[in-house]
Amino acid sequence: MSIRLGYQMPNFSYGVAPRDLFPAVVAQAREAEAAGFDAAFVMDHFYQLPLLGAPEEPMLEAYTALSGLAASTERIQLSALVTGNTYRNPALTAKTVTTLDVVSRGRAVLGIGAGWFELEHQAYGFDFGTFTERFEKLEEALEIITPMLRGEHSTFDGKWYRTKNAMNEPRVRDDLPILLGGGGEKKTFGLAARFADHLNIICNASELPRKLDALHARLDEAGRDPKTLETSFLAFVIVDEDGDRARKTQAEMLARIGITDLGALPNEALRNSPADRQFVGTPDEVAEQIQSRVLDHGIDGIIVNLVTNGHEAGTVELAGRALSPLVQG
């Protein structure tokens, strides 16, 4: 498994009727596959996230959507970025992602995290718990899930979960990859060092040097060679052949969250703003920004979302054409 270039779909607000929504999702996944992306991702949420839109905007259930994509694509890997552990019993998570692997003939990746969006927990009746409790649950879940993905029976008696000789059949392989996503320098990175094949780092780009130092510390503590854990960065990309139009789109997006003059922000405020994880302009401009702000720090790959225009035909291909040369081995 390798994810050097991934495509995430965090937005289903395409201005179409519900019956026409999934064909637009399939079209993006197929375009990503044709453009050389390694993996396609959907979010595992029930409501749209605060920085991306209003809660009532369209949001598809992740694994139902991924199964539909499995039947509609041929080569691209498929995953949630990331599965909210708080929503599901971990043995059921293992069964679900393994079934996705069977349906897709070996293209599933288990992307998983601790869960964080309290509103949807309250609305759907899932226990949110404290920060510490959510990471205790994630650690226990990984203790259960990992052997079940490897063809072993799981027996576990923890504080939050328990299993008794839990089996997981059928499987098409015993090495279904585990991806952890997040930016927590102690807990998330520590669990990634112990359990993950891939870590998707979610943070502002200016934080990457510190994040990588922390990750290497966790890997040292676990006695793990850094070369055995692939890394990627989640990048918000606004790309257009017309760079000025891309920058105008970014300005409109930032204005919705109260940032009306990006150029007037002091450097510290800019580094702490959502703009610090955005990459905007023509394909060549975006590629240069990704290279200098992300890959030059030692990150292996990029997972991009095109939240403003990814559903427009040709945009995913445009991003792939610009970014593939940066990450090809």
mmCIF file of C-alpha atoms in Angstrom, residues 135-323:
data_model
loop_
_atom_site.group_PDB
_atom_site.id
_atom_site.type_symbol
_atom_site.label_atom_id
_atom_site.label_comp_id
_atom_site.label_asym_id
_atom_site.label_seq_id
_atom_site.Cartn_x
_atom_site.Cartn_y
_atom_site.Cartn_z
ATOM 1 C CA PHE A 135 -8.262 8.185 22.870
ATOM 2 C CA GLU A 136 -8.584 5.367 25.387
ATOM 3 C CA LYS A 137 -11.349 3.999 23.186
ATOM 4 C CA LEU A 138 -9.274 4.392 20.023
ATOM 5 C CA GLU A 139 -6.345 2.519 21.532
ATOM 6 C CA GLU A 140 -8.596 -0.340 22.651
ATOM 7 C CA ALA A 141 -10.304 -0.374 19.253
ATOM 8 C CA LEU A 142 -6.965 -0.762 17.472
ATOM 9 C CA GLU A 143 -6.061 -3.647 19.804
ATOM 10 C CA ILE A 144 -9.234 -5.385 18.598
ATOM 11 C CA ILE A 145 -9.241 -4.361 14.937
ATOM 12 C CA THR A 146 -5.602 -5.082 14.101
ATOM 13 C CA PRO A 147 -5.685 -8.843 14.684
ATOM 14 C CA MET A 148 -9.083 -9.129 13.003
ATOM 15 C CA LEU A 149 -7.628 -7.577 9.835
ATOM 16 C CA ARG A 150 -4.691 -9.981 9.993
ATOM 17 C CA GLY A 151 -6.772 -13.151 10.068
ATOM 18 C CA GLU A 152 -6.510 -13.713 13.803
ATOM 19 C CA HIS A 153 -9.334 -14.152 16.290
ATOM 20 C CA SER A 154 -9.727 -11.269 18.728
ATOM 21 C CA THR A 155 -10.279 -11.763 22.447
ATOM 22 C CA PHE A 156 -10.054 -8.553 24.430
ATOM 23 C CA ASP A 157 -11.409 -7.337 27.772
ATOM 24 C CA GLY A 158 -10.829 -3.620 28.208
ATOM 25 C CA LYS A 159 -12.304 -0.633 29.941
ATOM 26 C CA TRP A 160 -14.500 0.265 26.952
ATOM 27 C CA TYR A 161 -14.716 -2.752 24.655
ATOM 28 C CA ARG A 162 -14.553 -6.502 24.807
ATOM 29 C CA THR A 163 -14.510 -9.330 22.307
ATOM 30 C CA LYS A 164 -14.447 -13.102 22.668
ATOM 31 C CA ASN A 165 -12.821 -15.077 19.889
ATOM 32 C CA ALA A 166 -14.165 -12.589 17.306
ATOM 33 C CA MET A 167 -13.700 -13.912 13.761
ATOM 34 C CA ASN A 168 -13.592 -11.893 10.558
ATOM 35 C CA GLU A 169 -14.354 -13.883 7.403
ATOM 36 C CA PRO A 170 -14.129 -13.636 4.471
ATOM 37 C CA ARG A 171 -10.958 -11.686 3.753
ATOM 38 C CA VAL A 172 -9.026 -11.265 0.523
ATOM 39 C CA ARG A 173 -5.729 -10.514 2.316
ATOM 40 C CA ASP A 174 -4.117 -10.365 5.747
ATOM 41 C CA ASP A 175 -2.408 -6.988 5.315
ATOM 42 C CA LEU A 176 -5.296 -4.537 4.905
ATOM 43 C CA PRO A 177 -3.610 -1.175 5.653
ATOM 44 C CA ILE A 178 -4.380 1.000 8.670
ATOM 45 C CA LEU A 179 -4.212 4.776 8.278
ATOM 46 C CA LEU A 180 -4.448 7.111 11.256
ATOM 47 C CA GLY A 181 -5.410 10.723 10.688
ATOM 48 C CA GLY A 182 -4.895 13.723 12.954
ATOM 49 C CA GLY A 183 -2.375 16.131 14.368
ATOM 50 C CA GLY A 184 -2.035 15.092 18.007
ATOM 51 C CA GLU A 185 1.680 14.967 18.742
ATOM 52 C CA LYS A 186 1.434 12.578 21.696
ATOM 53 C CA LYS A 187 -1.677 10.438 21.407
ATOM 54 C CA THR A 188 -2.385 10.251 17.655
ATOM 55 C CA PHE A 189 1.280 10.055 16.679
ATOM 56 C CA GLY A 190 1.957 7.536 19.456
ATOM 57 C CA LEU A 191 -0.821 5.253 18.234
ATOM 58 C CA ALA A 192 0.364 5.672 14.642
ATOM 59 C CA ALA A 193 3.853 4.564 15.683
ATOM 60 C CA ARG A 194 2.376 1.401 17.194
ATOM 61 C CA PHE A 195 -0.405 0.457 14.793
ATOM 62 C CA ALA A 196 -0.438 2.371 11.505
ATOM 63 C CA ASP A 197 0.937 1.823 8.021
ATOM 64 C CA HIS A 198 0.212 5.442 7.081
ATOM 65 C CA LEU A 199 -0.229 8.690 9.011
ATOM 66 C CA ASN A 200 -2.172 11.547 7.455
ATOM 67 C CA ILE A 201 -1.102 14.691 9.308
ATOM 68 C CA ILE A 202 -3.850 17.273 9.669
ATOM 69 C CA CYS A 203 -2.510 20.678 10.704
ATOM 70 C CA ASN A 204 -1.524 24.059 9.328
ATOM 71 C CA ALA A 205 1.426 23.845 6.962
ATOM 72 C CA SER A 206 3.629 26.073 9.118
ATOM 73 C CA GLU A 207 3.327 23.508 11.929
ATOM 74 C CA LEU A 208 4.833 20.669 9.898
ATOM 75 C CA PRO A 209 8.451 20.909 11.144
ATOM 76 C CA ARG A 210 7.285 20.626 14.751
ATOM 77 C CA LYS A 211 4.832 17.840 13.901
ATOM 78 C CA LEU A 212 7.530 15.794 12.197
ATOM 79 C CA ASP A 213 9.908 16.244 15.130
ATOM 80 C CA ALA A 214 7.163 14.978 17.439
ATOM 81 C CA LEU A 215 6.399 12.043 15.145
ATOM 82 C CA HIS A 216 10.044 10.983 15.085
ATOM 83 C CA ALA A 217 10.098 11.129 18.892
ATOM 84 C CA ARG A 218 7.078 8.812 19.067
ATOM 85 C CA LEU A 219 8.672 6.435 16.569
ATOM 86 C CA ASP A 220 11.874 6.374 18.613
ATOM 87 C CA GLU A 221 9.844 5.562 21.731
ATOM 88 C CA ALA A 222 8.188 2.689 19.892
ATOM 89 C CA GLY A 223 11.486 1.442 18.484
ATOM 90 C CA ARG A 224 10.202 1.828 14.930
ATOM 91 C CA ASP A 225 12.109 2.834 11.820
ATOM 92 C CA PRO A 226 10.570 6.050 10.399
ATOM 93 C CA LYS A 227 10.909 4.597 6.893
ATOM 94 C CA THR A 228 8.222 2.018 7.759
ATOM 95 C CA LEU A 229 5.503 4.644 8.398
ATOM 96 C CA GLU A 230 4.367 6.507 5.303
ATOM 97 C CA THR A 231 3.165 10.083 5.851
ATOM 98 C CA SER A 232 0.903 12.497 4.016
ATOM 99 C CA PHE A 233 -0.512 15.978 4.561
ATOM 100 C CA LEU A 234 -4.131 17.042 4.084
ATOM 101 C CA ALA A 235 -4.105 20.055 1.756
ATOM 102 C CA PHE A 236 -7.017 22.313 0.846
ATOM 103 C CA VAL A 237 -6.423 23.132 -2.808
ATOM 104 C CA ILE A 238 -8.136 25.794 -4.889
ATOM 105 C CA VAL A 239 -6.774 25.424 -8.407
ATOM 106 C CA ASP A 240 -7.833 27.008 -11.676
ATOM 107 C CA GLU A 241 -6.133 27.676 -14.987
ATOM 108 C CA ASP A 242 -6.978 31.297 -14.148
ATOM 109 C CA GLY A 243 -5.002 31.982 -10.957
ATOM 110 C CA ASP A 244 -6.855 35.215 -10.232
ATOM 111 C CA ARG A 245 -10.157 33.347 -10.302
ATOM 112 C CA ALA A 246 -8.759 30.793 -7.838
ATOM 113 C CA ARG A 247 -7.636 33.565 -5.491
ATOM 114 C CA LYS A 248 -11.040 35.226 -5.737
ATOM 115 C CA THR A 249 -12.668 31.920 -4.795
ATOM 116 C CA GLN A 250 -10.373 31.662 -1.778
ATOM 117 C CA ALA A 251 -11.231 35.231 -0.731
ATOM 118 C CA GLU A 252 -14.943 34.444 -0.912
ATOM 119 C CA MET A 253 -14.458 31.259 1.117
ATOM 120 C CA LEU A 254 -12.439 33.040 3.815
ATOM 121 C CA ALA A 255 -14.903 35.933 3.959
ATOM 122 C CA ARG A 256 -17.601 33.483 5.056
ATOM 123 C CA ILE A 257 -15.600 32.831 8.216
ATOM 124 C CA GLY A 258 -14.752 36.473 8.858
ATOM 125 C CA ILE A 259 -11.369 36.876 7.114
ATOM 126 C CA THR A 260 -11.921 39.737 4.711
ATOM 127 C CA ASP A 261 -8.342 40.873 3.946
ATOM 128 C CA LEU A 262 -5.815 38.054 3.927
ATOM 129 C CA GLY A 263 -2.952 40.381 3.036
ATOM 130 C CA ALA A 264 -3.562 42.493 6.134
ATOM 131 C CA LEU A 265 -3.143 39.596 8.575
ATOM 132 C CA PRO A 266 0.039 39.674 10.700
ATOM 133 C CA ASN A 267 2.315 36.705 10.090
ATOM 134 C CA GLU A 268 1.341 34.954 13.318
ATOM 135 C CA ALA A 269 -2.370 35.369 12.611
ATOM 136 C CA LEU A 270 -1.846 34.077 9.074
ATOM 137 C CA ARG A 271 -0.020 30.986 10.362
ATOM 138 C CA ASN A 272 -2.927 30.286 12.717
ATOM 139 C CA SER A 273 -5.638 30.815 10.099
ATOM 140 C CA PRO A 274 -7.282 28.264 7.763
ATOM 141 C CA ALA A 275 -5.401 29.934 4.906
ATOM 142 C CA ASP A 276 -2.202 28.308 6.173
ATOM 143 C CA ARG A 277 -3.437 24.914 4.975
ATOM 144 C CA GLN A 278 -4.713 26.242 1.640
ATOM 145 C CA PHE A 279 -2.812 26.135 -1.661
ATOM 146 C CA VAL A 280 -4.206 28.479 -4.261
ATOM 147 C CA GLY A 281 -3.584 29.525 -7.847
ATOM 148 C CA THR A 282 -2.742 28.041 -11.224
ATOM 149 C CA PRO A 283 -1.612 24.401 -11.398
ATOM 150 C CA ASP A 284 2.046 25.473 -11.495
ATOM 151 C CA GLU A 285 1.570 27.847 -8.556
ATOM 152 C CA VAL A 286 -0.162 25.190 -6.478
ATOM 153 C CA ALA A 287 2.552 22.648 -7.284
ATOM 154 C CA GLU A 288 5.273 25.065 -6.181
ATOM 155 C CA GLN A 289 3.426 25.807 -2.927
ATOM 156 C CA ILE A 290 2.923 22.113 -2.166
ATOM 157 C CA GLN A 291 6.584 21.387 -2.850
ATOM 158 C CA SER A 292 8.031 24.225 -0.766
ATOM 159 C CA ARG A 293 5.511 24.291 2.107
ATOM 160 C CA VAL A 294 4.955 20.548 2.532
ATOM 161 C CA LEU A 295 7.110 18.070 0.645
ATOM 162 C CA ASP A 296 10.403 19.844 1.274
ATOM 163 C CA HIS A 297 9.898 19.188 4.997
ATOM 164 C CA GLY A 298 10.040 15.442 4.400
ATOM 165 C CA ILE A 299 6.368 14.491 4.032
ATOM 166 C CA ASP A 300 5.935 11.553 1.665
ATOM 167 C CA GLY A 301 2.660 12.483 -0.006
ATOM 168 C CA ILE A 302 -0.374 14.701 -0.313
ATOM 169 C CA ILE A 303 -4.085 14.140 0.166
ATOM 170 C CA VAL A 304 -5.938 17.012 -1.451
ATOM 171 C CA ASN A 305 -9.483 18.179 -1.317
ATOM 172 C CA LEU A 306 -10.989 20.587 -3.804
ATOM 173 C CA VAL A 307 -13.794 21.777 -1.602
ATOM 174 C CA THR A 308 -14.885 24.661 -3.800
ATOM 175 C CA ASN A 309 -14.864 23.074 -7.274
ATOM 176 C CA GLY A 310 -13.863 19.403 -7.165
ATOM 177 C CA HIS A 311 -17.247 18.379 -8.539
ATOM 178 C CA GLU A 312 -16.715 20.452 -11.687
ATOM 179 C CA ALA A 313 -15.588 18.213 -14.541
ATOM 180 C CA GLY A 314 -11.866 18.479 -15.204
ATOM 181 C CA THR A 315 -10.812 19.985 -11.868
ATOM 182 C CA VAL A 316 -9.624 16.722 -10.295
ATOM 183 C CA GLU A 317 -7.680 15.910 -13.460
ATOM 184 C CA LEU A 318 -6.124 19.385 -13.367
ATOM 185 C CA ALA A 319 -4.943 18.866 -9.789
ATOM 186 C CA GLY A 320 -3.640 15.396 -10.541
ATOM 187 C CA ARG A 321 -1.680 16.565 -13.552
ATOM 188 C CA ALA A 322 -0.023 19.304 -11.466
ATOM 189 C CA LEU A 323 0.774 17.227 -8.384
#
